[in-house]
């Protein structure tokens, strides 16, 4: 269970960072935390359970921010159309005023 | 104590220096001109708005490397290239422990090209805790949380359709039993529009429990409660009885039921679910990291 979580977090870091993910602070910190908690022998050690819960929470954070951003880019990323485009959708054109509009400097 | 703009002709890259704020150099003291451990006075608010952007303009990524450093009082700071990170209110961004600092640094590190602040949940939470823009006191936060208990999601049951009634009973009752046993309180659920009657002893017990958290943890807890729309589920998550995915599922139980019945719409349901998971996970992490007190024992290396 712990190994799955650890692998998951490291995979997320690799996806987020790219090539030099091994040099990041977070990679080293996560590995150190997992190694440190391996040392405790007891299976149901409370600190170990707490650390595992924290690790799973962080994995959830990384995964869901990435997927949320991906969905946002895919569906809500495009923004609004310019007024010229909107007019063009129904076949109209915006009027041009050669002297510029009165309130523009 | 001023420094003239001309004294600070240091070649610094980044949009922050370039365009509109040259005339403000004279009134501002730049952070990198000081040694690391000093607390520098705040920059003017215009610059903070420039750093964090506004609703219409986006900030480009103006740094290459993110690192952390330990300053005065054992508090950790974030460095973007050579500059120290500040909150939108202008204060120096400090966190009490290393894990939170690394997590925030990672949030800044994984940004590409433009800065998307809506993905940086931990940074936002730290900024709120540091700036406290609405001047909330601990008592206000505790009473707001207790007030939420009266409209807690878990307590409100439907009477039809029967499948949903049973789903609520099977999923929410165990959590209700757990919290009633763990805190030795009575809450109860109700199907009426008025909701359950929460006895005073219950509120007293929770009030005492909430008092044991510090202000930072309470900020995070308030955030989690607002996201999950339930105090009971938040306690379940913070006490590590539930995982984030479980808590989010229980919070969205009726939506999940409708999704199973009528189908899933990715750009609404999944979008909301991932956003809720991200925010709740950030809040939970924030609470755990703010309330732990790990003593750092420095071992003397024998070289």
XYZ file of C-alpha atoms in Angstrom:
408
model
C 0.000 0.000 0.000
C 2.761 2.388 0.903
C 4.740 1.389 -2.172
C 1.780 2.121 -4.428
C 1.358 5.562 -2.921
C 5.048 6.338 -3.148
C 5.206 5.260 -6.783
C 2.107 7.306 -7.505
C 3.560 10.476 -6.017
C 6.859 10.060 -7.834
C 5.038 9.464 -11.098
C 3.037 12.652 -10.591
C 6.224 14.586 -9.944
C 7.743 13.169 -13.112
C 4.696 14.167 -15.155
C 4.662 17.645 -13.667
C 8.346 18.424 -13.898
C 9.638 16.645 -16.958
C 13.178 15.486 -17.330
C 15.047 16.635 -14.235
C 12.483 15.496 -11.691
C 15.068 13.688 -9.622
C 16.746 16.906 -8.599
C 13.686 18.573 -7.182
C 13.232 19.193 -3.476
C 9.951 17.383 -3.341
C 11.323 14.174 -4.883
C 14.092 13.960 -2.336
C 11.793 14.829 0.529
C 9.187 12.218 -0.400
C 11.795 9.476 -0.792
C 13.372 10.396 2.533
C 10.007 10.323 4.296
C 9.119 6.919 2.916
C 12.508 5.448 3.817
C 12.311 6.884 7.298
C 8.914 5.349 7.956
C 10.027 1.965 6.733
C 12.338 1.642 9.674
C 9.582 1.333 12.265
C 8.947 -2.318 12.737
C 5.405 -2.376 14.079
C 2.756 -3.013 11.478
C 0.102 -0.821 13.036
C 2.360 1.920 14.232
C 0.249 5.030 14.536
C 2.836 7.408 13.144
C 3.170 5.176 10.122
C -0.597 5.202 9.536
C -0.624 8.966 9.843
C 2.260 9.332 7.435
C 0.533 7.037 4.970
C -2.681 9.043 5.180
C -0.695 12.227 4.594
C 1.025 10.642 1.599
C -2.287 9.532 0.114
C -3.702 13.019 0.638
C -0.753 14.550 -1.187
C -1.105 12.062 -4.020
C -4.784 12.996 -4.278
C -3.837 16.677 -4.357
C -1.320 16.238 -7.164
C -3.531 13.985 -9.260
C -6.672 16.041 -8.929
C -4.997 19.394 -9.659
C -3.478 17.905 -12.790
C -6.733 16.349 -13.986
C -8.736 19.430 -13.085
C -6.336 21.610 -15.062
C -6.521 19.211 -17.988
C -10.320 19.327 -18.022
C -10.247 23.089 -17.659
C -7.929 23.482 -20.629
C -9.989 21.091 -22.694
C -13.442 22.509 -22.035
C -13.187 25.976 -20.533
C -9.860 27.210 -21.815
C -10.840 29.082 -24.903
C -12.300 32.257 -23.501
C -14.555 34.637 -25.326
C -14.673 35.515 -28.966
C -13.775 39.013 -30.173
C -16.685 41.277 -31.201
C -15.684 41.032 -34.870
C -15.895 37.247 -34.730
C -19.262 37.319 -33.022
C -20.658 39.637 -35.664
C -19.170 37.415 -38.345
C -21.038 34.400 -36.968
C -24.355 35.838 -38.132
C -22.950 37.426 -41.244
C -22.727 41.000 -40.079
C -19.768 43.343 -39.900
C -18.974 45.930 -37.304
C -19.268 49.549 -38.535
C -15.990 51.378 -39.087
C -15.572 54.986 -38.136
C -12.534 56.440 -39.875
C -12.204 59.262 -37.389
C -12.171 56.932 -34.441
C -14.855 56.688 -31.806
C -15.550 59.805 -29.787
C -14.347 58.462 -26.490
C -11.145 56.825 -27.663
C -7.947 58.806 -27.173
C 14.985 54.559 4.747
C 15.037 55.005 1.016
C 17.192 53.805 -1.777
C 17.161 55.731 -4.980
C 16.263 53.861 -8.116
C 19.646 54.514 -9.643
C 21.444 52.643 -6.877
C 19.606 49.507 -7.799
C 20.697 49.033 -11.355
C 21.047 45.351 -10.990
C 20.365 43.386 -14.075
C 17.240 41.521 -13.121
C 15.158 39.720 -15.622
C 11.441 39.477 -15.414
C 8.380 41.471 -16.131
C 8.195 42.772 -12.585
C 11.025 45.178 -13.276
C 10.328 46.150 -16.785
C 7.326 48.158 -17.507
C 5.359 50.459 -15.342
C 7.004 50.645 -11.987
C 10.298 52.398 -12.568
C 8.976 55.521 -10.974
C 8.168 53.636 -7.820
C 11.744 52.492 -7.249
C 12.455 55.513 -5.143
C 9.911 54.594 -2.498
C 10.511 50.903 -2.414
C 13.164 48.779 -0.829
C 13.953 45.682 -2.864
C 14.142 42.398 -1.083
C 17.268 41.040 -2.703
C 19.267 44.046 -1.598
C 19.129 42.789 1.964
C 20.744 39.797 3.612
C 18.612 36.715 3.698
C 17.446 36.572 7.275
C 16.093 40.100 7.592
C 12.428 40.807 7.471
C 11.920 43.402 4.786
C 9.112 45.960 4.797
C 6.327 45.382 2.346
C 6.354 46.454 -1.246
C 3.619 48.744 -2.393
C 0.328 47.096 -3.198
C 0.622 47.909 -6.891
C 3.553 45.579 -7.147
C 1.743 42.849 -5.271
C -1.121 43.097 -7.697
C 1.390 42.862 -10.491
C 2.868 39.712 -8.996
C -0.434 37.978 -8.442
C -2.163 39.366 -11.513
C -5.765 40.400 -11.674
C -8.913 38.906 -13.070
C -8.183 40.080 -16.590
C -4.413 39.927 -16.924
C -2.353 36.781 -16.591
C 1.081 36.671 -15.094
C 3.837 35.046 -17.058
C 6.265 32.831 -15.257
C 9.022 35.248 -14.299
C 11.400 32.885 -12.595
C 13.409 29.805 -13.374
C 14.248 28.134 -10.091
C 12.308 27.758 -6.897
C 14.059 27.023 -3.630
C 13.360 27.258 0.065
C 15.454 28.735 2.821
C 15.178 28.976 6.553
C 15.011 32.465 7.941
C 14.628 33.973 11.369
C 12.698 32.135 14.040
C 13.007 28.854 12.188
C 10.366 29.887 9.653
C 10.808 28.781 6.082
C 10.671 31.112 3.090
C 10.248 30.517 -0.626
C 12.695 31.974 -3.113
C 11.776 32.480 -6.748
C 15.179 32.816 -8.411
C 16.764 35.358 -6.103
C 13.597 37.017 -4.879
C 11.619 36.106 -1.809
C 7.976 35.287 -2.196
C 5.532 37.710 -0.615
C 1.853 37.463 0.173
C -0.678 39.631 -1.716
C -0.799 41.805 1.397
C 2.906 42.493 1.114
C 4.143 40.422 4.042
C 7.023 38.017 3.735
C 5.733 34.534 2.962
C 6.732 32.299 5.848
C 5.593 28.827 6.837
C 6.298 27.028 10.089
C 7.610 23.763 8.715
C 9.681 22.346 5.926
C 7.101 19.983 4.448
C 4.617 22.776 3.817
C 7.394 24.940 2.374
C 8.416 22.186 -0.040
C 4.809 21.603 -1.076
C 4.261 25.321 -1.774
C 7.572 25.523 -3.635
C 6.465 22.584 -5.780
C 3.223 24.375 -6.628
C 5.247 27.303 -7.958
C 7.760 25.020 -9.591
C 5.304 23.093 -11.758
C 3.822 26.215 -13.325
C 4.573 26.466 -17.026
C 4.620 29.712 -19.046
C 1.706 31.393 -17.276
C 0.923 31.278 -13.602
C -2.357 29.620 -12.854
C -3.186 30.672 -9.338
C -6.347 28.629 -9.228
C -4.235 25.489 -9.156
C -2.060 26.706 -6.272
C -4.337 25.839 -3.394
C -1.722 25.560 -0.658
C -0.260 28.951 -1.590
C -3.714 30.496 -1.384
C -4.338 28.960 2.014
C -0.997 30.176 3.357
C -1.713 33.664 2.018
C -5.076 33.705 3.766
C -3.562 32.524 7.027
C -0.741 35.057 6.861
C -2.699 38.107 5.710
C -6.014 37.386 7.413
C -7.706 39.963 5.166
C -11.089 39.742 6.828
C -9.562 39.944 10.321
C -11.136 36.779 11.594
C -10.469 35.817 15.148
C -10.272 32.298 16.518
C -13.617 32.683 18.280
C -15.313 33.801 15.078
C -13.989 30.802 13.196
C -15.046 28.357 15.901
C -18.556 29.771 16.149
C -18.908 29.741 12.345
C -17.880 26.093 12.270
C -20.354 25.189 15.007
C -23.098 27.053 13.216
C -22.369 24.932 10.169
C -23.172 21.831 12.159
C -26.819 22.840 12.148
C -26.894 22.634 8.362
C -24.565 19.701 8.002
C -25.037 17.634 4.862
C -24.937 14.313 6.721
C -27.834 15.321 8.914
C -30.272 16.041 6.127
C -31.944 12.944 4.741
C -34.448 12.628 1.931
C -37.592 10.558 2.034
C -37.733 9.516 -1.576
C -36.589 7.964 -3.953
C -36.069 4.831 -1.863
C -32.763 3.970 -3.511
C -31.325 7.294 -2.403
C -32.782 6.897 1.088
C -31.056 3.559 1.420
C -27.820 4.893 -0.037
C -27.789 7.710 2.470
C -28.483 5.270 5.271
C -25.738 2.878 4.221
C -23.086 5.486 3.567
C -23.793 8.292 5.988
C -24.919 6.346 9.067
C -21.514 4.737 9.683
C -19.862 8.166 9.657
C -22.510 9.508 12.000
C -21.969 6.570 14.367
C -18.240 7.034 14.206
C -18.320 10.709 15.151
C -20.893 10.178 17.870
C -18.725 7.496 19.414
C -15.431 9.279 18.940
C -16.527 12.534 20.524
C -19.202 11.099 22.806
C -21.898 13.397 21.449
C -25.416 13.155 20.076
C -26.151 14.659 16.703
C -28.768 12.634 14.920
C -30.212 13.074 11.471
C -33.547 14.341 10.301
C -35.735 14.250 7.222
C -37.588 17.439 7.973
C -36.781 20.841 6.564
C -35.814 22.153 9.986
C -32.952 19.779 10.451
C -31.762 18.068 13.604
C -31.793 19.628 17.032
C -28.196 19.781 18.209
C -27.973 19.647 22.019
C -25.834 22.193 23.813
C -23.418 19.604 25.221
C -22.539 18.549 21.688
C -21.693 22.095 20.758
C -19.667 22.483 23.942
C -17.649 19.363 23.210
C -16.875 20.456 19.669
C -16.075 23.967 20.845
C -13.500 22.621 23.258
C -12.039 20.380 20.606
C -11.776 23.180 18.071
C -10.095 25.388 20.639
C -7.161 23.030 20.703
C -6.254 23.930 17.113
C -4.133 26.954 16.316
C -5.237 29.756 14.002
C -3.566 28.308 10.909
C -5.171 24.910 11.397
C -8.540 26.547 11.958
C -8.180 28.470 8.700
C -7.566 25.191 6.903
C -10.389 23.458 8.737
C -12.830 26.225 7.873
C -11.816 25.853 4.250
C -12.397 22.106 4.284
C -15.790 22.515 5.954
C -16.829 25.066 3.332
C -15.742 22.774 0.520
C -17.314 19.574 1.827
C -20.393 21.384 3.159
C -20.204 19.244 6.262
C -18.502 19.543 9.621
C -18.874 15.818 10.291
C -17.121 14.814 7.084
C -14.369 17.348 7.729
C -13.744 15.902 11.160
C -13.739 12.450 9.642
C -11.089 13.515 7.163
C -8.923 15.433 9.625
C -9.035 12.602 12.156
C -7.887 10.316 9.362
C -10.984 8.154 9.524
C -11.760 8.907 5.865
C -9.544 9.457 2.864
C -9.997 12.511 0.654
C -11.667 10.485 -2.100
C -14.085 8.926 0.399
C -14.949 12.266 1.996
C -15.593 13.857 -1.383
C -17.736 10.915 -2.443
C -19.830 11.137 0.705
C -20.189 14.868 0.291
C -21.442 14.440 -3.262
C -23.550 11.392 -2.508
C -26.720 12.616 -4.125
C -24.851 13.793 -7.219
C -23.153 10.437 -7.528
C -26.536 8.759 -7.262
C -27.899 10.930 -10.057
C -24.793 10.292 -12.155
C -25.293 6.557 -11.803
C -28.893 6.943 -12.788
C -28.621 9.447 -15.614
C -25.033 9.312 -16.757
C -21.865 11.303 -16.303
C -21.108 14.649 -17.982
C -17.362 15.005 -17.967
C -17.079 18.745 -18.197
C -19.382 19.295 -15.247
C -19.268 16.264 -12.968
C -15.650 15.252 -13.321
C -14.556 18.888 -13.388
C -16.374 19.591 -10.117
C -15.195 16.374 -8.539
C -11.523 16.966 -9.307
C -11.743 20.561 -8.169
C -13.395 19.513 -4.927
C -10.817 16.775 -4.388
C -7.942 19.157 -5.015
C -9.264 21.808 -2.669
C -10.174 19.340 0.065
C -6.818 17.577 -0.182
C -5.028 20.921 0.042
C -7.103 21.933 3.062
C -6.517 18.631 4.829
C -2.775 18.765 4.175
C -2.706 22.332 5.414
C -4.439 21.398 8.672
C -2.191 18.402 9.300
C 1.012 20.283 8.554
C -0.016 23.317 10.599
C -0.925 21.323 13.667
C 2.006 18.943 13.819
C 4.993 19.899 15.883
C 7.986 17.939 14.819
C 11.078 18.784 16.732
C 14.020 19.101 14.411
C 16.961 17.379 15.944
C 20.152 18.414 14.296
C 22.753 15.707 14.338
C 26.294 16.917 14.386
C 28.081 15.384 11.432
C 31.444 13.962 12.226
C 33.472 14.717 9.154
